[in-house]
Amino acid sequence: MGYMAFVLLAVILLILLTYLRSTLRQATAGFFILLVLGLWTARYPAPVTLTLLGFALLTALVLNLPWLRKWLISRPLFNQAKRIMPRISKTEQEALDAGTLWWDQEIWSGAPEWNKLFAYPETKLTAEEQAFLDGPVEELCSMLNDWQITHKDLDLPPNVWECIKKNLFFGIIIPKEYGGLGFSATAHSEIIVKIASRSIPAAVTIMVPNSLGPAELLMHYGTEEQRAYYLPRLATGEEIPCFGLTGPEAGSDAGSIPDRGVICTGEYQGAEVLGIRLNWHKRYITLGPIATLIGLAFQLSDPDHLLRDQTELGITFALIPRTTPGIEIGSRHFPLNSPFQNGPNKGHDVFIPLDMVIGNRAGLGKGWSMLMEALAAGRGISLPALSTGAGKLASRATGAYAMARRQFNQPIARFEGVEEALTRIAGNTYIMDATRLLTVHGIDNGERPAVITAIAKYHLTELMRSVANDAMDVHGGAGICLGPRNLFGRMYQAAPLGITVEGANILTRSFIIFNQSLLRCHPFLRREIDSITQQDPARFDEALFQHLGFLLSNFSRSLVHGLTGGVLIRPTHGSRVVQGYLRQITRLSAAFALLGDLSLLVLGADLKRREKLTARLSDTIGHLFLTIAVIKHFTNQQEPEEDRPLLHWACRKNLYLAEESLWSFVHNFPLPPLAGLLRLTLFPLGRRLRYPSDRLGHQVAALITAPTKARDRLTLGVFVPAYAEEGTETLSKLDCYLPLMVHCEQAEEKIRMALKQGLLAQSDPLARVAEAEAQGLISAEEAGNLRRLEQLHQQIITVDDFSNLTGEEAL
Ligand SMILES: Cc1cc2nc3c(=O)[nH]c(=O)nc-3n(C[C@H](O)[C@H](O)[C@H](O)COP(=O)(O)OP(=O)(O)OC[C@H]3O[C@@H](n4cnc5c(N)ncnc54)[C@H](O)[C@@H]3O)c2cc1C
């Protein structure tokens, strides 16, 4: 065997063995056999043969004898790593320890196991939950008048507050034994979807007590006494809670709150007790202005060591009654014309007894880990539901509006430019719905997946912004001029709210998602770090060599998949319709894991500062998860034939963007030679995936511009108000318009033909219908339907105007 042939065979063997993820022993045996064969056929002089064999044997021994390997390789690396490893702060550590690993870990494995996806249970609503949606939620939605709330009252009206309290809307997550509804995360999400499709301020008001707040924290960390006292009062709205973390100096960097509590003795209800003296300044606190119970986060210290030897105990949460002396509360912020209650509050030398701390003494200094745990699940429920509710409303209303609104003698939906926006509205809503559902099903199955919920929060609030933009564009002036008939103005204004709260999106995208996933989901990194901090070189050695194998295997897989486009990947599960997408997810997962690993290797601790790079990797893992959710959603819905365009559009868009972010990552990788090698490995034949075609986009838009079953499935959960002839409920009119329009198609065609033949002289639509009826061109029933259609059309295109703009009635 010639030298070149030998090298070539060795490379192929290396790729094959690492592709198949063979063990170190199997790989050593494989190379030995190849070497022996090579030397035998090459017939080198004996000394050369013996030297090469000796060298190979030595390498094999070093790699396969653990004590020798540790001594020569891993121990020096262990010592070096110990010296350079950056210290992980307490708050970082608590963030890393919070929650569970889920599909983020599967993506990081480079080879997701699809049987897990298809076997994953879907939560069905119980009869009681469904009855709640059909009863109290419908009732509440029909009471909500968003224009009245956002323009005139700047608050929810008293009857709405009463309905919220009476029906336990503030106790959705509170268990039944404490007087709440005890609903699943899925039911919670459905409730928010429906209310958000009606009124964002109402949805936010109901969301907050049910997400990151006192109830959630009490359920997990409160003492039994605290739970028994507060949870029933919170469920009925007797206590209105708020949760105060953010302040003027601490927004995104919430761990740095300057608000202070000092352990001391003081007077409480006439007695001298051990407690905490507090000073704080918070802002942006939802429900703050009307809260009766303030959930407060502060830094706690014990300078006189009255409780512990430590001086700084860390972030702590307490539940403080509003009536406690020293609290200044009640003024309001005005968040983008969504007048849910939100405002600042301050405390000056407020003294509270220790039992106001959540968890009492056991909760001292535990606030950050409580928050991270609560965030790990909570972030995946409310904001994704709010965003999806808005998306569903946009899909249902905008598709119909684009058929009702005519310009240049045609429904505007017929123009490709408008169709493009309609496609994005429908396709993105499908992605939002799928992601929301998979995430809440995970939470219902006991997951608290910190990275996945951050992905859901980030992507769905961004998709809501995109859908709101598109809906506004299609509605033109009718979207811009506010009033009771306007469906999207307030939703468009509210889009940045979800983007900013619960981890503002720039930070979530460019820092949190990838960095957390790297440390939490990488199959070996955490074990390496733990072995260093725990001074365990044996564990380090094992993790290090498994890590190297993992890196090499992702390299081989990326190269082979790059060359073959992933055709060698054979998913064992999933129908033929989705298998191509599963293949691409596997291909891109291996590439993602490789780049994640290499970026850490090359940039080390500096990676934390390279946010443009980590943002791209966060986009990749995010879009891959979104694709997974879409496939699962399509499968859960029994793969409806009619929904295939939505499936294909959503998968192709997400996979295209996942590949795009890898592509631009490689092009911006700071080490040009390595960047070149990575380009050749991941994209040996260039980029593989395309954005969904115009033809597919046309099929998607067609689903929401006609009264199809796919449209009903896509917008399931939207609140559709009852039709009233004189009313201003635009959605109810749009909902009547679309089926009638289909029903009138034949009659309209007859009129068009008659016009072409010059049989009709009238230009006014109603007069023309009368003329056609009089001439017997259409029947009386057809004429009646056409008149009704025209009447609906006029109602739909009506835009509110006012005698003055200070909140008077619409003219
Ligand atoms: C309507 C509303 C309701 C709210 N409700 C509550 C509540 O009930 N309780 C509560 O405690 N808080 C609440 N908040 C506060 C909310 O959580 C904060 O607004 C949020 O954490 C961001 O803080 P900030 O507004 O001070 O922005 P800043 O921290 O000033 O951030 C500004 C921008 O910089 C970006 N940024 C900051 N650091 C980084 C970084 N390292 N890398 C990349 N980008 C970065 C952010 O992503 C953001 O885009 C609410 C806010 C609003 C607007």
PDB file of C-alpha atoms in Angstrom, residues 55-189:
ATOM      1  CA  PHE A  55       5.247   4.016  18.080  1.00  0.00           C
ATOM      2  CA  ALA A  56       1.688   2.857  17.408  1.00  0.00           C
ATOM      3  CA  LEU A  57       1.796   0.475  20.358  1.00  0.00           C
ATOM      4  CA  LEU A  58       3.033   3.216  22.657  1.00  0.00           C
ATOM      5  CA  THR A  59       0.244   5.562  21.552  1.00  0.00           C
ATOM      6  CA  ALA A  60      -2.320   2.816  22.020  1.00  0.00           C
ATOM      7  CA  LEU A  61      -1.036   2.104  25.529  1.00  0.00           C
ATOM      8  CA  VAL A  62      -1.035   5.767  26.524  1.00  0.00           C
ATOM      9  CA  LEU A  63      -4.607   6.188  25.325  1.00  0.00           C
ATOM     10  CA  ASN A  64      -5.992   2.942  26.713  1.00  0.00           C
ATOM     11  CA  LEU A  65      -4.226   2.512  30.054  1.00  0.00           C
ATOM     12  CA  PRO A  66      -6.080   4.896  32.354  1.00  0.00           C
ATOM     13  CA  TRP A  67      -3.225   5.407  34.879  1.00  0.00           C
ATOM     14  CA  LEU A  68      -0.737   6.171  32.088  1.00  0.00           C
ATOM     15  CA  ARG A  69      -3.177   8.413  30.249  1.00  0.00           C
ATOM     16  CA  LYS A  70      -3.927  10.343  33.440  1.00  0.00           C
ATOM     17  CA  TRP A  71      -0.264  10.744  34.250  1.00  0.00           C
ATOM     18  CA  LEU A  72       0.806  11.885  30.781  1.00  0.00           C
ATOM     19  CA  ILE A  73      -2.249  13.729  29.453  1.00  0.00           C
ATOM     20  CA  SER A  74      -5.188  14.470  31.678  1.00  0.00           C
ATOM     21  CA  ARG A  75      -3.357  15.335  34.918  1.00  0.00           C
ATOM     22  CA  PRO A  76      -1.325  18.214  33.347  1.00  0.00           C
ATOM     23  CA  LEU A  77      -4.508  19.407  31.622  1.00  0.00           C
ATOM     24  CA  PHE A  78      -6.411  19.144  34.882  1.00  0.00           C
ATOM     25  CA  ASN A  79      -3.796  21.310  36.652  1.00  0.00           C
ATOM     26  CA  GLN A  80      -3.829  23.850  33.858  1.00  0.00           C
ATOM     27  CA  ALA A  81      -7.666  23.977  33.818  1.00  0.00           C
ATOM     28  CA  LYS A  82      -7.717  24.471  37.588  1.00  0.00           C
ATOM     29  CA  ARG A  83      -5.518  27.525  37.207  1.00  0.00           C
ATOM     30  CA  ILE A  84      -7.440  29.225  34.406  1.00  0.00           C
ATOM     31  CA  MET A  85     -11.032  28.245  35.106  1.00  0.00           C
ATOM     32  CA  PRO A  86     -13.057  31.418  35.828  1.00  0.00           C
ATOM     33  CA  ARG A  87     -14.958  31.488  39.095  1.00  0.00           C
ATOM     34  CA  ILE A  88     -18.666  30.908  38.697  1.00  0.00           C
ATOM     35  CA  SER A  89     -20.557  33.382  40.882  1.00  0.00           C
ATOM     36  CA  LYS A  90     -23.252  32.205  43.323  1.00  0.00           C
ATOM     37  CA  THR A  91     -26.038  33.720  41.190  1.00  0.00           C
ATOM     38  CA  GLU A  92     -24.613  32.105  38.029  1.00  0.00           C
ATOM     39  CA  GLN A  93     -24.358  28.762  39.790  1.00  0.00           C
ATOM     40  CA  GLU A  94     -27.946  28.995  40.993  1.00  0.00           C
ATOM     41  CA  ALA A  95     -29.109  29.841  37.483  1.00  0.00           C
ATOM     42  CA  LEU A  96     -27.249  26.800  36.170  1.00  0.00           C
ATOM     43  CA  ASP A  97     -28.657  24.488  38.802  1.00  0.00           C
ATOM     44  CA  ALA A  98     -32.249  25.597  38.262  1.00  0.00           C
ATOM     45  CA  GLY A  99     -34.667  23.569  36.185  1.00  0.00           C
ATOM     46  CA  THR A 100     -34.294  20.440  34.107  1.00  0.00           C
ATOM     47  CA  LEU A 101     -32.764  19.471  30.778  1.00  0.00           C
ATOM     48  CA  TRP A 102     -35.074  18.492  27.949  1.00  0.00           C
ATOM     49  CA  TRP A 103     -35.020  18.920  24.179  1.00  0.00           C
ATOM     50  CA  ASP A 104     -32.085  21.299  24.570  1.00  0.00           C
ATOM     51  CA  GLN A 105     -30.032  18.306  25.687  1.00  0.00           C
ATOM     52  CA  GLU A 106     -31.218  16.217  22.730  1.00  0.00           C
ATOM     53  CA  ILE A 107     -30.099  18.928  20.286  1.00  0.00           C
ATOM     54  CA  TRP A 108     -26.744  19.206  22.044  1.00  0.00           C
ATOM     55  CA  SER A 109     -26.277  15.429  21.697  1.00  0.00           C
ATOM     56  CA  GLY A 110     -25.865  15.948  17.945  1.00  0.00           C
ATOM     57  CA  ALA A 111     -28.158  12.963  17.358  1.00  0.00           C
ATOM     58  CA  PRO A 112     -31.634  13.538  18.827  1.00  0.00           C
ATOM     59  CA  GLU A 113     -33.576  10.389  19.660  1.00  0.00           C
ATOM     60  CA  TRP A 114     -36.808  10.740  17.711  1.00  0.00           C
ATOM     61  CA  ASN A 115     -38.627   7.949  19.526  1.00  0.00           C
ATOM     62  CA  LYS A 116     -38.663  10.247  22.568  1.00  0.00           C
ATOM     63  CA  LEU A 117     -40.387  12.990  20.605  1.00  0.00           C
ATOM     64  CA  PHE A 118     -43.129  10.851  19.145  1.00  0.00           C
ATOM     65  CA  ALA A 119     -43.741   9.046  22.438  1.00  0.00           C
ATOM     66  CA  TYR A 120     -43.958  12.310  24.382  1.00  0.00           C
ATOM     67  CA  PRO A 121     -47.399  12.575  25.991  1.00  0.00           C
ATOM     68  CA  GLU A 122     -49.733  15.379  25.002  1.00  0.00           C
ATOM     69  CA  THR A 123     -51.784  16.960  27.795  1.00  0.00           C
ATOM     70  CA  LYS A 124     -55.501  16.951  27.093  1.00  0.00           C
ATOM     71  CA  LEU A 125     -57.748  19.438  28.833  1.00  0.00           C
ATOM     72  CA  THR A 126     -59.945  17.873  31.509  1.00  0.00           C
ATOM     73  CA  ALA A 127     -63.709  18.294  31.244  1.00  0.00           C
ATOM     74  CA  GLU A 128     -63.509  20.839  34.058  1.00  0.00           C
ATOM     75  CA  GLU A 129     -60.814  22.869  32.290  1.00  0.00           C
ATOM     76  CA  GLN A 130     -62.752  22.823  29.021  1.00  0.00           C
ATOM     77  CA  ALA A 131     -65.897  23.906  30.852  1.00  0.00           C
ATOM     78  CA  PHE A 132     -63.959  26.798  32.382  1.00  0.00           C
ATOM     79  CA  LEU A 133     -62.813  27.899  28.937  1.00  0.00           C
ATOM     80  CA  ASP A 134     -66.318  27.633  27.526  1.00  0.00           C
ATOM     81  CA  GLY A 135     -67.907  29.272  30.549  1.00  0.00           C
ATOM     82  CA  PRO A 136     -66.083  31.866  32.685  1.00  0.00           C
ATOM     83  CA  VAL A 137     -63.415  32.640  30.052  1.00  0.00           C
ATOM     84  CA  GLU A 138     -66.027  33.262  27.341  1.00  0.00           C
ATOM     85  CA  GLU A 139     -68.046  35.309  29.814  1.00  0.00           C
ATOM     86  CA  LEU A 140     -65.027  37.383  30.779  1.00  0.00           C
ATOM     87  CA  CYS A 141     -64.021  37.958  27.155  1.00  0.00           C
ATOM     88  CA  SER A 142     -67.477  39.102  26.189  1.00  0.00           C
ATOM     89  CA  MET A 143     -67.343  41.659  29.010  1.00  0.00           C
ATOM     90  CA  LEU A 144     -64.022  43.069  27.833  1.00  0.00           C
ATOM     91  CA  ASN A 145     -64.128  46.211  25.730  1.00  0.00           C
ATOM     92  CA  ASP A 146     -60.514  46.911  24.891  1.00  0.00           C
ATOM     93  CA  TRP A 147     -61.181  50.419  23.609  1.00  0.00           C
ATOM     94  CA  GLN A 148     -63.004  51.306  26.798  1.00  0.00           C
ATOM     95  CA  ILE A 149     -60.121  49.888  28.831  1.00  0.00           C
ATOM     96  CA  THR A 150     -57.234  51.371  26.871  1.00  0.00           C
ATOM     97  CA  HIS A 151     -58.644  54.761  25.935  1.00  0.00           C
ATOM     98  CA  LYS A 152     -61.293  55.745  28.439  1.00  0.00           C
ATOM     99  CA  ASP A 153     -61.095  53.935  31.775  1.00  0.00           C
ATOM    100  CA  LEU A 154     -57.360  53.158  31.704  1.00  0.00           C
ATOM    101  CA  ASP A 155     -58.191  50.204  33.924  1.00  0.00           C
ATOM    102  CA  LEU A 156     -60.373  47.110  33.868  1.00  0.00           C
ATOM    103  CA  PRO A 157     -63.973  48.047  34.751  1.00  0.00           C
ATOM    104  CA  PRO A 158     -65.429  46.970  38.138  1.00  0.00           C
ATOM    105  CA  ASN A 159     -67.619  44.208  36.643  1.00  0.00           C
ATOM    106  CA  VAL A 160     -64.514  42.666  35.017  1.00  0.00           C
ATOM    107  CA  TRP A 161     -62.591  42.777  38.310  1.00  0.00           C
ATOM    108  CA  GLU A 162     -65.566  41.137  39.965  1.00  0.00           C
ATOM    109  CA  CYS A 163     -65.734  38.408  37.303  1.00  0.00           C
ATOM    110  CA  ILE A 164     -61.976  37.769  37.661  1.00  0.00           C
ATOM    111  CA  LYS A 165     -62.207  37.362  41.429  1.00  0.00           C
ATOM    112  CA  LYS A 166     -65.495  35.435  41.508  1.00  0.00           C
ATOM    113  CA  ASN A 167     -64.262  32.860  38.991  1.00  0.00           C
ATOM    114  CA  LEU A 168     -60.822  32.445  40.613  1.00  0.00           C
ATOM    115  CA  PHE A 169     -58.871  33.716  37.597  1.00  0.00           C
ATOM    116  CA  PHE A 170     -56.058  34.642  40.015  1.00  0.00           C
ATOM    117  CA  GLY A 171     -55.946  31.054  41.254  1.00  0.00           C
ATOM    118  CA  ILE A 172     -55.428  29.140  38.007  1.00  0.00           C
ATOM    119  CA  ILE A 173     -52.197  27.582  39.280  1.00  0.00           C
ATOM    120  CA  ILE A 174     -53.164  27.374  42.961  1.00  0.00           C
ATOM    121  CA  PRO A 175     -54.005  23.795  43.972  1.00  0.00           C
ATOM    122  CA  LYS A 176     -57.620  22.960  44.757  1.00  0.00           C
ATOM    123  CA  GLU A 177     -56.838  22.138  48.394  1.00  0.00           C
ATOM    124  CA  TYR A 178     -55.844  25.788  48.828  1.00  0.00           C
ATOM    125  CA  GLY A 179     -58.976  27.084  47.161  1.00  0.00           C
ATOM    126  CA  GLY A 180     -57.597  27.543  43.617  1.00  0.00           C
ATOM    127  CA  LEU A 181     -58.478  25.976  40.289  1.00  0.00           C
ATOM    128  CA  GLY A 182     -55.405  23.700  40.204  1.00  0.00           C
ATOM    129  CA  PHE A 183     -55.313  23.656  36.389  1.00  0.00           C
ATOM    130  CA  SER A 184     -52.590  22.230  34.167  1.00  0.00           C
ATOM    131  CA  ALA A 185     -50.044  24.461  32.408  1.00  0.00           C
ATOM    132  CA  THR A 186     -51.849  23.604  29.163  1.00  0.00           C
ATOM    133  CA  ALA A 187     -55.181  24.884  30.480  1.00  0.00           C
ATOM    134  CA  HIS A 188     -53.445  27.957  31.889  1.00  0.00           C
ATOM    135  CA  SER A 189     -51.976  28.624  28.462  1.00  0.00           C
TER     136      SER A 189
END
